[in-house]
């Protein structure tokens, strides 16, 4: 009983809500200008400083509440996932391409990402600004590029994002699904709804599951490769009507640098998923497949 009371007090101090009925907003996670003192920072600090059955139960209860809120949020929405490297810096070509992809997809679908920085942030940004025209997106990209990375200052990175948010007072819905497992990477502010989990394995599976309209895979590293084949496994055993499209962007990247495509193509051969896997060179080609 004493242990349970202590954990309850600790998570109360962290501000954790184990009975949420809605997904997070960026303003809830970034509730102070000082990131270390913010809800997101406090939750991460609590997660790494505590361990034991009671703490594990608290995390499970929190993540269950997020599950239920996410299920309600995606209902009646067509969700397209964008997966890609977290290392793409603001101002880079890779970041701009991911943002343009998000903008193209966001015209018809909700854009969902892992909710972190890099290509994930860019795709959420593009999806949020979808329909507002290239000039609006270009101006937002210019504003965030003033602080290319969350290192060394998350606070400066957040401030640049808030400046870009001024370009979308009436945003389209976008989804981020980050995790405190990677607490050193802050969640991006451009997702209008944020399903943040403590348990990364659950978060990975849920993110793929909610992308009912399919997933676009931009160049990335270990995490992106894992997501490709985790998604491929689901499609491999799915019936024809349950298969969701998989689109890999970057022919040279996925056939030479990290040759995931030949294995994916071989895996799909003769299966219902075969006609739903695609390899393209540009984000424009990828977006056409979801039009």
PDB file of C-alpha atoms in Angstrom:
ATOM      1  CA  UNK A   1       0.000   0.000   0.000  1.00  0.00           C
ATOM      2  CA  UNK A   2       2.811   2.387   0.885  1.00  0.00           C
ATOM      3  CA  UNK A   3       4.551   1.621  -2.411  1.00  0.00           C
ATOM      4  CA  UNK A   4       1.371   2.335  -4.356  1.00  0.00           C
ATOM      5  CA  UNK A   5       0.870   5.602  -2.488  1.00  0.00           C
ATOM      6  CA  UNK A   6       4.437   6.666  -3.228  1.00  0.00           C
ATOM      7  CA  UNK A   7       4.071   5.978  -6.956  1.00  0.00           C
ATOM      8  CA  UNK A   8       0.754   7.818  -7.014  1.00  0.00           C
ATOM      9  CA  UNK A   9       2.438  10.825  -5.403  1.00  0.00           C
ATOM     10  CA  UNK A  10       5.400  10.668  -7.770  1.00  0.00           C
ATOM     11  CA  UNK A  11       3.300  10.545 -10.902  1.00  0.00           C
ATOM     12  CA  UNK A  12       1.111  13.337  -9.502  1.00  0.00           C
ATOM     13  CA  UNK A  13       4.207  15.503  -9.129  1.00  0.00           C
ATOM     14  CA  UNK A  14       5.125  14.679 -12.726  1.00  0.00           C
ATOM     15  CA  UNK A  15       1.617  15.701 -13.754  1.00  0.00           C
ATOM     16  CA  UNK A  16       0.839  12.334 -15.336  1.00  0.00           C
ATOM     17  CA  UNK A  17      -2.787  11.702 -16.200  1.00  0.00           C
ATOM     18  CA  UNK A  18      -3.564   7.986 -16.075  1.00  0.00           C
ATOM     19  CA  UNK A  19      -7.198   8.462 -16.993  1.00  0.00           C
ATOM     20  CA  UNK A  20      -6.981  10.697 -20.074  1.00  0.00           C
ATOM     21  CA  UNK A  21      -9.961  10.877 -22.388  1.00  0.00           C
ATOM     22  CA  UNK A  22      -8.229  12.761 -25.207  1.00  0.00           C
ATOM     23  CA  UNK A  23      -4.883  12.853 -26.983  1.00  0.00           C
ATOM     24  CA  UNK A  24      -2.278  15.422 -26.026  1.00  0.00           C
ATOM     25  CA  UNK A  25      -1.849  18.764 -27.706  1.00  0.00           C
ATOM     26  CA  UNK A  26       1.522  20.407 -28.183  1.00  0.00           C
ATOM     27  CA  UNK A  27       0.511  23.114 -25.715  1.00  0.00           C
ATOM     28  CA  UNK A  28      -0.151  20.474 -23.040  1.00  0.00           C
ATOM     29  CA  UNK A  29       3.239  18.835 -23.532  1.00  0.00           C
ATOM     30  CA  UNK A  30       5.033  22.187 -23.780  1.00  0.00           C
ATOM     31  CA  UNK A  31       3.182  23.872 -20.931  1.00  0.00           C
ATOM     32  CA  UNK A  32       6.165  26.016 -19.906  1.00  0.00           C
ATOM     33  CA  UNK A  33       8.821  27.882 -21.875  1.00  0.00           C
ATOM     34  CA  UNK A  34      11.532  25.884 -20.081  1.00  0.00           C
ATOM     35  CA  UNK A  35      11.480  22.393 -21.605  1.00  0.00           C
ATOM     36  CA  UNK A  36      13.039  20.718 -18.578  1.00  0.00           C
ATOM     37  CA  UNK A  37      10.123  21.952 -16.456  1.00  0.00           C
ATOM     38  CA  UNK A  38       7.443  21.137 -19.033  1.00  0.00           C
ATOM     39  CA  UNK A  39       4.973  18.255 -18.830  1.00  0.00           C
ATOM     40  CA  UNK A  40       6.960  16.405 -21.497  1.00  0.00           C
ATOM     41  CA  UNK A  41      10.245  16.950 -19.682  1.00  0.00           C
ATOM     42  CA  UNK A  42       8.767  15.977 -16.309  1.00  0.00           C
ATOM     43  CA  UNK A  43       7.216  12.790 -17.698  1.00  0.00           C
ATOM     44  CA  UNK A  44      10.505  11.720 -19.248  1.00  0.00           C
ATOM     45  CA  UNK A  45      12.393  12.441 -16.031  1.00  0.00           C
ATOM     46  CA  UNK A  46       9.830  10.395 -14.067  1.00  0.00           C
ATOM     47  CA  UNK A  47      10.099   7.493 -16.530  1.00  0.00           C
ATOM     48  CA  UNK A  48      13.881   7.203 -16.319  1.00  0.00           C
ATOM     49  CA  UNK A  49      14.107   7.804 -12.560  1.00  0.00           C
ATOM     50  CA  UNK A  50      11.584   5.176 -11.478  1.00  0.00           C
ATOM     51  CA  UNK A  51      11.270   1.419 -11.874  1.00  0.00           C
ATOM     52  CA  UNK A  52       9.343  -1.454 -10.366  1.00  0.00           C
ATOM     53  CA  UNK A  53       5.928  -3.131 -10.665  1.00  0.00           C
ATOM     54  CA  UNK A  54       3.930  -0.115  -9.490  1.00  0.00           C
ATOM     55  CA  UNK A  55       5.656   2.229 -11.930  1.00  0.00           C
ATOM     56  CA  UNK A  56       5.191  -0.281 -14.746  1.00  0.00           C
ATOM     57  CA  UNK A  57       1.487  -0.464 -13.927  1.00  0.00           C
ATOM     58  CA  UNK A  58       1.227   3.327 -14.018  1.00  0.00           C
ATOM     59  CA  UNK A  59       2.771   3.341 -17.498  1.00  0.00           C
ATOM     60  CA  UNK A  60       0.392   0.602 -18.667  1.00  0.00           C
ATOM     61  CA  UNK A  61      -2.631   2.518 -17.382  1.00  0.00           C
ATOM     62  CA  UNK A  62      -1.470   5.695 -19.087  1.00  0.00           C
ATOM     63  CA  UNK A  63      -0.830   3.934 -22.394  1.00  0.00           C
ATOM     64  CA  UNK A  64      -4.206   2.184 -22.245  1.00  0.00           C
ATOM     65  CA  UNK A  65      -5.888   5.560 -21.870  1.00  0.00           C
ATOM     66  CA  UNK A  66      -3.947   6.840 -24.887  1.00  0.00           C
ATOM     67  CA  UNK A  67      -4.984   3.737 -26.852  1.00  0.00           C
ATOM     68  CA  UNK A  68      -8.635   4.461 -26.255  1.00  0.00           C
ATOM     69  CA  UNK A  69      -8.290   8.146 -27.065  1.00  0.00           C
ATOM     70  CA  UNK A  70      -6.392   7.365 -30.263  1.00  0.00           C
ATOM     71  CA  UNK A  71      -8.986   4.825 -31.373  1.00  0.00           C
ATOM     72  CA  UNK A  72     -11.683   7.459 -31.017  1.00  0.00           C
ATOM     73  CA  UNK A  73      -9.599  10.120 -32.793  1.00  0.00           C
ATOM     74  CA  UNK A  74      -8.791   8.086 -35.926  1.00  0.00           C
ATOM     75  CA  UNK A  75     -12.329   6.753 -36.294  1.00  0.00           C
ATOM     76  CA  UNK A  76     -13.856   8.011 -39.566  1.00  0.00           C
ATOM     77  CA  UNK A  77     -10.486   9.471 -40.621  1.00  0.00           C
ATOM     78  CA  UNK A  78      -8.297   8.227 -43.482  1.00  0.00           C
ATOM     79  CA  UNK A  79      -4.740   8.082 -42.133  1.00  0.00           C
ATOM     80  CA  UNK A  80      -1.538   7.900 -44.198  1.00  0.00           C
ATOM     81  CA  UNK A  81       1.745   7.312 -42.391  1.00  0.00           C
ATOM     82  CA  UNK A  82       5.050   8.964 -43.252  1.00  0.00           C
ATOM     83  CA  UNK A  83       8.133   7.235 -41.856  1.00  0.00           C
ATOM     84  CA  UNK A  84      11.659   8.563 -42.217  1.00  0.00           C
ATOM     85  CA  UNK A  85      14.863   9.587 -40.526  1.00  0.00           C
ATOM     86  CA  UNK A  86      14.849  11.696 -37.370  1.00  0.00           C
ATOM     87  CA  UNK A  87      18.194  13.240 -38.353  1.00  0.00           C
ATOM     88  CA  UNK A  88      16.899  15.400 -41.240  1.00  0.00           C
ATOM     89  CA  UNK A  89      17.609  18.961 -40.130  1.00  0.00           C
ATOM     90  CA  UNK A  90      15.386  21.914 -40.781  1.00  0.00           C
ATOM     91  CA  UNK A  91      16.667  23.764 -43.835  1.00  0.00           C
ATOM     92  CA  UNK A  92      17.898  20.576 -45.532  1.00  0.00           C
ATOM     93  CA  UNK A  93      16.602  19.180 -48.813  1.00  0.00           C
ATOM     94  CA  UNK A  94      15.432  16.024 -47.039  1.00  0.00           C
ATOM     95  CA  UNK A  95      13.371  18.098 -44.591  1.00  0.00           C
ATOM     96  CA  UNK A  96      11.797  20.180 -47.362  1.00  0.00           C
ATOM     97  CA  UNK A  97      10.929  17.056 -49.370  1.00  0.00           C
ATOM     98  CA  UNK A  98       9.228  15.470 -46.359  1.00  0.00           C
ATOM     99  CA  UNK A  99       7.253  18.668 -45.781  1.00  0.00           C
ATOM    100  CA  UNK A 100       6.151  18.766 -49.407  1.00  0.00           C
ATOM    101  CA  UNK A 101       5.070  15.120 -49.187  1.00  0.00           C
ATOM    102  CA  UNK A 102       3.035  15.921 -46.078  1.00  0.00           C
ATOM    103  CA  UNK A 103       1.384  18.821 -47.866  1.00  0.00           C
ATOM    104  CA  UNK A 104       0.459  16.685 -50.869  1.00  0.00           C
ATOM    105  CA  UNK A 105      -0.900  13.827 -48.754  1.00  0.00           C
ATOM    106  CA  UNK A 106      -2.690  16.154 -46.348  1.00  0.00           C
ATOM    107  CA  UNK A 107      -5.037  17.367 -49.062  1.00  0.00           C
ATOM    108  CA  UNK A 108      -6.961  14.058 -48.839  1.00  0.00           C
ATOM    109  CA  UNK A 109      -5.738  12.269 -45.728  1.00  0.00           C
ATOM    110  CA  UNK A 110      -4.569  12.791 -42.180  1.00  0.00           C
ATOM    111  CA  UNK A 111      -0.767  12.609 -42.082  1.00  0.00           C
ATOM    112  CA  UNK A 112       0.570  10.475 -39.225  1.00  0.00           C
ATOM    113  CA  UNK A 113       4.204  10.194 -38.132  1.00  0.00           C
ATOM    114  CA  UNK A 114       6.272   8.983 -35.216  1.00  0.00           C
ATOM    115  CA  UNK A 115       5.860  12.485 -33.819  1.00  0.00           C
ATOM    116  CA  UNK A 116       9.526  13.329 -33.402  1.00  0.00           C
ATOM    117  CA  UNK A 117      11.956  15.699 -35.141  1.00  0.00           C
ATOM    118  CA  UNK A 118      13.462  15.388 -38.629  1.00  0.00           C
ATOM    119  CA  UNK A 119      11.347  13.947 -41.428  1.00  0.00           C
ATOM    120  CA  UNK A 120       8.563  13.261 -38.938  1.00  0.00           C
ATOM    121  CA  UNK A 121       8.304  16.914 -37.963  1.00  0.00           C
ATOM    122  CA  UNK A 122       8.496  18.007 -41.593  1.00  0.00           C
ATOM    123  CA  UNK A 123       5.675  15.694 -42.699  1.00  0.00           C
ATOM    124  CA  UNK A 124       3.461  16.870 -39.826  1.00  0.00           C
ATOM    125  CA  UNK A 125       4.241  20.468 -40.787  1.00  0.00           C
ATOM    126  CA  UNK A 126       3.309  19.863 -44.431  1.00  0.00           C
ATOM    127  CA  UNK A 127       0.131  18.013 -43.497  1.00  0.00           C
ATOM    128  CA  UNK A 128      -0.895  20.789 -41.136  1.00  0.00           C
ATOM    129  CA  UNK A 129      -0.480  23.420 -43.882  1.00  0.00           C
ATOM    130  CA  UNK A 130      -2.031  21.323 -46.680  1.00  0.00           C
ATOM    131  CA  UNK A 131      -4.216  23.392 -48.967  1.00  0.00           C
ATOM    132  CA  UNK A 132      -2.693  26.736 -47.998  1.00  0.00           C
ATOM    133  CA  UNK A 133      -0.384  26.885 -51.016  1.00  0.00           C
ATOM    134  CA  UNK A 134       3.371  26.567 -51.595  1.00  0.00           C
ATOM    135  CA  UNK A 135       4.155  30.120 -50.488  1.00  0.00           C
ATOM    136  CA  UNK A 136       2.749  29.459 -47.010  1.00  0.00           C
ATOM    137  CA  UNK A 137       4.738  26.235 -46.701  1.00  0.00           C
ATOM    138  CA  UNK A 138       7.917  27.915 -47.946  1.00  0.00           C
ATOM    139  CA  UNK A 139       7.565  30.683 -45.362  1.00  0.00           C
ATOM    140  CA  UNK A 140       7.033  28.143 -42.578  1.00  0.00           C
ATOM    141  CA  UNK A 141      10.112  26.222 -43.734  1.00  0.00           C
ATOM    142  CA  UNK A 142      12.115  29.436 -43.712  1.00  0.00           C
ATOM    143  CA  UNK A 143      11.066  30.211 -40.155  1.00  0.00           C
ATOM    144  CA  UNK A 144      11.907  26.821 -38.695  1.00  0.00           C
ATOM    145  CA  UNK A 145      15.240  26.723 -40.563  1.00  0.00           C
ATOM    146  CA  UNK A 146      16.462  29.520 -38.290  1.00  0.00           C
ATOM    147  CA  UNK A 147      16.948  26.765 -35.653  1.00  0.00           C
ATOM    148  CA  UNK A 148      17.971  23.632 -37.604  1.00  0.00           C
ATOM    149  CA  UNK A 149      18.010  21.175 -34.689  1.00  0.00           C
ATOM    150  CA  UNK A 150      16.758  20.675 -31.138  1.00  0.00           C
ATOM    151  CA  UNK A 151      20.410  20.441 -30.152  1.00  0.00           C
ATOM    152  CA  UNK A 152      21.787  22.301 -28.287  1.00  0.00           C
ATOM    153  CA  UNK A 153      18.569  24.098 -27.272  1.00  0.00           C
ATOM    154  CA  UNK A 154      15.116  22.499 -27.286  1.00  0.00           C
ATOM    155  CA  UNK A 155      13.676  25.825 -26.150  1.00  0.00           C
ATOM    156  CA  UNK A 156      15.030  27.659 -29.214  1.00  0.00           C
ATOM    157  CA  UNK A 157      13.828  24.796 -31.465  1.00  0.00           C
ATOM    158  CA  UNK A 158      10.335  25.089 -29.986  1.00  0.00           C
ATOM    159  CA  UNK A 159      10.306  28.881 -30.361  1.00  0.00           C
ATOM    160  CA  UNK A 160      11.083  28.590 -34.078  1.00  0.00           C
ATOM    161  CA  UNK A 161       8.264  26.083 -34.466  1.00  0.00           C
ATOM    162  CA  UNK A 162       5.840  28.435 -32.724  1.00  0.00           C
ATOM    163  CA  UNK A 163       6.797  31.144 -35.203  1.00  0.00           C
ATOM    164  CA  UNK A 164       5.935  28.791 -38.073  1.00  0.00           C
ATOM    165  CA  UNK A 165       2.616  27.885 -36.418  1.00  0.00           C
ATOM    166  CA  UNK A 166       1.497  31.447 -37.013  1.00  0.00           C
ATOM    167  CA  UNK A 167       1.171  30.470 -40.679  1.00  0.00           C
ATOM    168  CA  UNK A 168      -1.664  28.032 -39.921  1.00  0.00           C
ATOM    169  CA  UNK A 169      -4.280  29.522 -37.599  1.00  0.00           C
ATOM    170  CA  UNK A 170      -6.826  26.969 -38.903  1.00  0.00           C
ATOM    171  CA  UNK A 171      -4.721  23.814 -39.389  1.00  0.00           C
ATOM    172  CA  UNK A 172      -5.678  20.524 -40.959  1.00  0.00           C
ATOM    173  CA  UNK A 173      -5.551  17.609 -38.495  1.00  0.00           C
ATOM    174  CA  UNK A 174      -2.275  15.714 -38.259  1.00  0.00           C
ATOM    175  CA  UNK A 175      -1.165  12.973 -35.886  1.00  0.00           C
ATOM    176  CA  UNK A 176       2.064  12.317 -34.018  1.00  0.00           C
ATOM    177  CA  UNK A 177       2.766   9.070 -32.145  1.00  0.00           C
ATOM    178  CA  UNK A 178       6.003   9.609 -30.184  1.00  0.00           C
ATOM    179  CA  UNK A 179       7.379   7.840 -27.111  1.00  0.00           C
ATOM    180  CA  UNK A 180       9.105   8.772 -23.874  1.00  0.00           C
ATOM    181  CA  UNK A 181      11.376   5.777 -24.551  1.00  0.00           C
ATOM    182  CA  UNK A 182      13.229   8.197 -26.821  1.00  0.00           C
ATOM    183  CA  UNK A 183      12.868  11.046 -24.375  1.00  0.00           C
ATOM    184  CA  UNK A 184      16.027  12.748 -25.591  1.00  0.00           C
ATOM    185  CA  UNK A 185      14.103  13.525 -28.810  1.00  0.00           C
ATOM    186  CA  UNK A 186      11.331  16.033 -28.137  1.00  0.00           C
ATOM    187  CA  UNK A 187       7.942  15.699 -29.842  1.00  0.00           C
ATOM    188  CA  UNK A 188       7.295  18.083 -32.696  1.00  0.00           C
ATOM    189  CA  UNK A 189       4.702  20.836 -32.369  1.00  0.00           C
ATOM    190  CA  UNK A 190       3.093  20.395 -35.795  1.00  0.00           C
ATOM    191  CA  UNK A 191       0.919  17.390 -35.003  1.00  0.00           C
ATOM    192  CA  UNK A 192      -2.501  18.685 -33.951  1.00  0.00           C
ATOM    193  CA  UNK A 193      -3.048  15.503 -31.927  1.00  0.00           C
ATOM    194  CA  UNK A 194      -0.276  13.633 -30.097  1.00  0.00           C
ATOM    195  CA  UNK A 195      -0.563  10.055 -28.856  1.00  0.00           C
ATOM    196  CA  UNK A 196       2.499   9.795 -26.658  1.00  0.00           C
ATOM    197  CA  UNK A 197       3.345   6.415 -25.148  1.00  0.00           C
ATOM    198  CA  UNK A 198       5.762   5.187 -22.515  1.00  0.00           C
ATOM    199  CA  UNK A 199       6.196   1.741 -24.104  1.00  0.00           C
ATOM    200  CA  UNK A 200       7.926   2.001 -27.475  1.00  0.00           C
ATOM    201  CA  UNK A 201       7.073  -1.494 -28.739  1.00  0.00           C
ATOM    202  CA  UNK A 202       3.372  -0.763 -28.283  1.00  0.00           C
ATOM    203  CA  UNK A 203       3.752   2.640 -29.880  1.00  0.00           C
ATOM    204  CA  UNK A 204       5.460   1.166 -32.957  1.00  0.00           C
ATOM    205  CA  UNK A 205       2.701  -1.396 -33.490  1.00  0.00           C
ATOM    206  CA  UNK A 206      -0.109   1.096 -32.924  1.00  0.00           C
ATOM    207  CA  UNK A 207       1.393   3.651 -35.317  1.00  0.00           C
ATOM    208  CA  UNK A 208       1.468   1.112 -38.147  1.00  0.00           C
ATOM    209  CA  UNK A 209      -2.003  -0.129 -37.276  1.00  0.00           C
ATOM    210  CA  UNK A 210      -3.738   3.255 -37.481  1.00  0.00           C
ATOM    211  CA  UNK A 211      -2.303   4.042 -40.933  1.00  0.00           C
ATOM    212  CA  UNK A 212      -5.209   2.375 -42.693  1.00  0.00           C
ATOM    213  CA  UNK A 213      -4.650   4.189 -46.015  1.00  0.00           C
ATOM    214  CA  UNK A 214      -0.999   3.093 -46.249  1.00  0.00           C
ATOM    215  CA  UNK A 215       2.507   4.277 -45.437  1.00  0.00           C
ATOM    216  CA  UNK A 216       5.238   6.178 -47.277  1.00  0.00           C
ATOM    217  CA  UNK A 217       8.796   5.346 -46.270  1.00  0.00           C
ATOM    218  CA  UNK A 218      11.342   8.106 -46.823  1.00  0.00           C
ATOM    219  CA  UNK A 219      15.093   7.440 -46.568  1.00  0.00           C
ATOM    220  CA  UNK A 220      16.020   6.547 -43.013  1.00  0.00           C
ATOM    221  CA  UNK A 221      18.185   4.194 -41.001  1.00  0.00           C
ATOM    222  CA  UNK A 222      17.582   1.392 -38.512  1.00  0.00           C
ATOM    223  CA  UNK A 223      14.218   2.572 -37.235  1.00  0.00           C
ATOM    224  CA  UNK A 224      12.796   3.107 -40.714  1.00  0.00           C
ATOM    225  CA  UNK A 225      14.024  -0.288 -41.919  1.00  0.00           C
ATOM    226  CA  UNK A 226      12.409  -1.895 -38.878  1.00  0.00           C
ATOM    227  CA  UNK A 227       9.135  -0.138 -39.715  1.00  0.00           C
ATOM    228  CA  UNK A 228       9.258  -1.296 -43.338  1.00  0.00           C
ATOM    229  CA  UNK A 229       9.457  -4.950 -42.417  1.00  0.00           C
ATOM    230  CA  UNK A 230       7.119  -4.691 -39.451  1.00  0.00           C
ATOM    231  CA  UNK A 231       4.547  -3.270 -41.856  1.00  0.00           C
ATOM    232  CA  UNK A 232       5.474  -5.867 -44.484  1.00  0.00           C
ATOM    233  CA  UNK A 233       4.846  -8.670 -41.991  1.00  0.00           C
ATOM    234  CA  UNK A 234       1.327  -7.408 -41.354  1.00  0.00           C
ATOM    235  CA  UNK A 235       0.632  -7.109 -45.079  1.00  0.00           C
ATOM    236  CA  UNK A 236       2.188 -10.508 -45.798  1.00  0.00           C
ATOM    237  CA  UNK A 237      -0.463 -12.276 -43.735  1.00  0.00           C
ATOM    238  CA  UNK A 238      -3.329  -9.921 -44.584  1.00  0.00           C
ATOM    239  CA  UNK A 239      -6.179 -10.693 -46.932  1.00  0.00           C
ATOM    240  CA  UNK A 240      -6.420  -8.705 -50.160  1.00  0.00           C
ATOM    241  CA  UNK A 241      -8.935  -6.221 -48.775  1.00  0.00           C
ATOM    242  CA  UNK A 242      -6.864  -5.615 -45.644  1.00  0.00           C
ATOM    243  CA  UNK A 243      -3.530  -4.886 -47.372  1.00  0.00           C
ATOM    244  CA  UNK A 244      -2.420  -1.233 -47.040  1.00  0.00           C
ATOM    245  CA  UNK A 245      -0.088   0.306 -49.667  1.00  0.00           C
ATOM    246  CA  UNK A 246       3.637   0.552 -48.954  1.00  0.00           C
ATOM    247  CA  UNK A 247       5.599   3.165 -50.906  1.00  0.00           C
ATOM    248  CA  UNK A 248       9.387   3.486 -50.657  1.00  0.00           C
ATOM    249  CA  UNK A 249      10.793   6.814 -51.864  1.00  0.00           C
ATOM    250  CA  UNK A 250      14.325   6.868 -53.262  1.00  0.00           C
ATOM    251  CA  UNK A 251      15.147   4.189 -55.805  1.00  0.00           C
ATOM    252  CA  UNK A 252      18.915   4.360 -55.359  1.00  0.00           C
ATOM    253  CA  UNK A 253      18.648   4.601 -51.586  1.00  0.00           C
ATOM    254  CA  UNK A 254      16.444   1.531 -51.142  1.00  0.00           C
ATOM    255  CA  UNK A 255      18.183  -0.609 -53.785  1.00  0.00           C
ATOM    256  CA  UNK A 256      21.833   0.314 -53.191  1.00  0.00           C
ATOM    257  CA  UNK A 257      22.555   2.130 -49.948  1.00  0.00           C
ATOM    258  CA  UNK A 258      20.082   0.145 -47.808  1.00  0.00           C
ATOM    259  CA  UNK A 259      18.683  -2.495 -50.195  1.00  0.00           C
ATOM    260  CA  UNK A 260      15.378  -3.111 -48.462  1.00  0.00           C
ATOM    261  CA  UNK A 261      13.452  -3.052 -51.753  1.00  0.00           C
ATOM    262  CA  UNK A 262      14.742  -6.319 -53.269  1.00  0.00           C
ATOM    263  CA  UNK A 263      13.828  -8.216 -50.081  1.00  0.00           C
ATOM    264  CA  UNK A 264      10.448  -6.513 -49.817  1.00  0.00           C
ATOM    265  CA  UNK A 265       9.707  -7.273 -53.467  1.00  0.00           C
ATOM    266  CA  UNK A 266      10.724 -10.914 -53.045  1.00  0.00           C
ATOM    267  CA  UNK A 267       8.628 -11.223 -49.893  1.00  0.00           C
ATOM    268  CA  UNK A 268       5.578  -9.792 -51.648  1.00  0.00           C
ATOM    269  CA  UNK A 269       5.851 -11.990 -54.742  1.00  0.00           C
ATOM    270  CA  UNK A 270       2.779 -14.152 -55.181  1.00  0.00           C
ATOM    271  CA  UNK A 271       1.027 -12.645 -52.150  1.00  0.00           C
ATOM    272  CA  UNK A 272      -2.027 -10.332 -52.075  1.00  0.00           C
ATOM    273  CA  UNK A 273       0.339  -7.502 -51.085  1.00  0.00           C
ATOM    274  CA  UNK A 274       2.395  -7.767 -54.305  1.00  0.00           C
ATOM    275  CA  UNK A 275       0.520  -5.095 -56.240  1.00  0.00           C
ATOM    276  CA  UNK A 276       0.467  -2.782 -53.214  1.00  0.00           C
ATOM    277  CA  UNK A 277       4.229  -2.299 -52.777  1.00  0.00           C
ATOM    278  CA  UNK A 278       5.832   0.490 -54.776  1.00  0.00           C
ATOM    279  CA  UNK A 279       9.277   2.011 -55.326  1.00  0.00           C
ATOM    280  CA  UNK A 280       9.390   5.617 -56.587  1.00  0.00           C
ATOM    281  CA  UNK A 281      11.947   8.370 -56.904  1.00  0.00           C
ATOM    282  CA  UNK A 282      10.038  11.472 -55.846  1.00  0.00           C
ATOM    283  CA  UNK A 283       7.520  12.530 -53.223  1.00  0.00           C
ATOM    284  CA  UNK A 284       5.221  13.666 -56.017  1.00  0.00           C
ATOM    285  CA  UNK A 285       5.142  10.129 -57.424  1.00  0.00           C
ATOM    286  CA  UNK A 286       4.409   8.804 -53.955  1.00  0.00           C
ATOM    287  CA  UNK A 287       1.541  11.220 -53.372  1.00  0.00           C
ATOM    288  CA  UNK A 288      -0.130  10.272 -56.670  1.00  0.00           C
ATOM    289  CA  UNK A 289      -0.571   6.717 -55.363  1.00  0.00           C
ATOM    290  CA  UNK A 290      -2.792   8.052 -52.576  1.00  0.00           C
ATOM    291  CA  UNK A 291      -4.844  10.474 -54.688  1.00  0.00           C
TER     292      UNK A 291
END
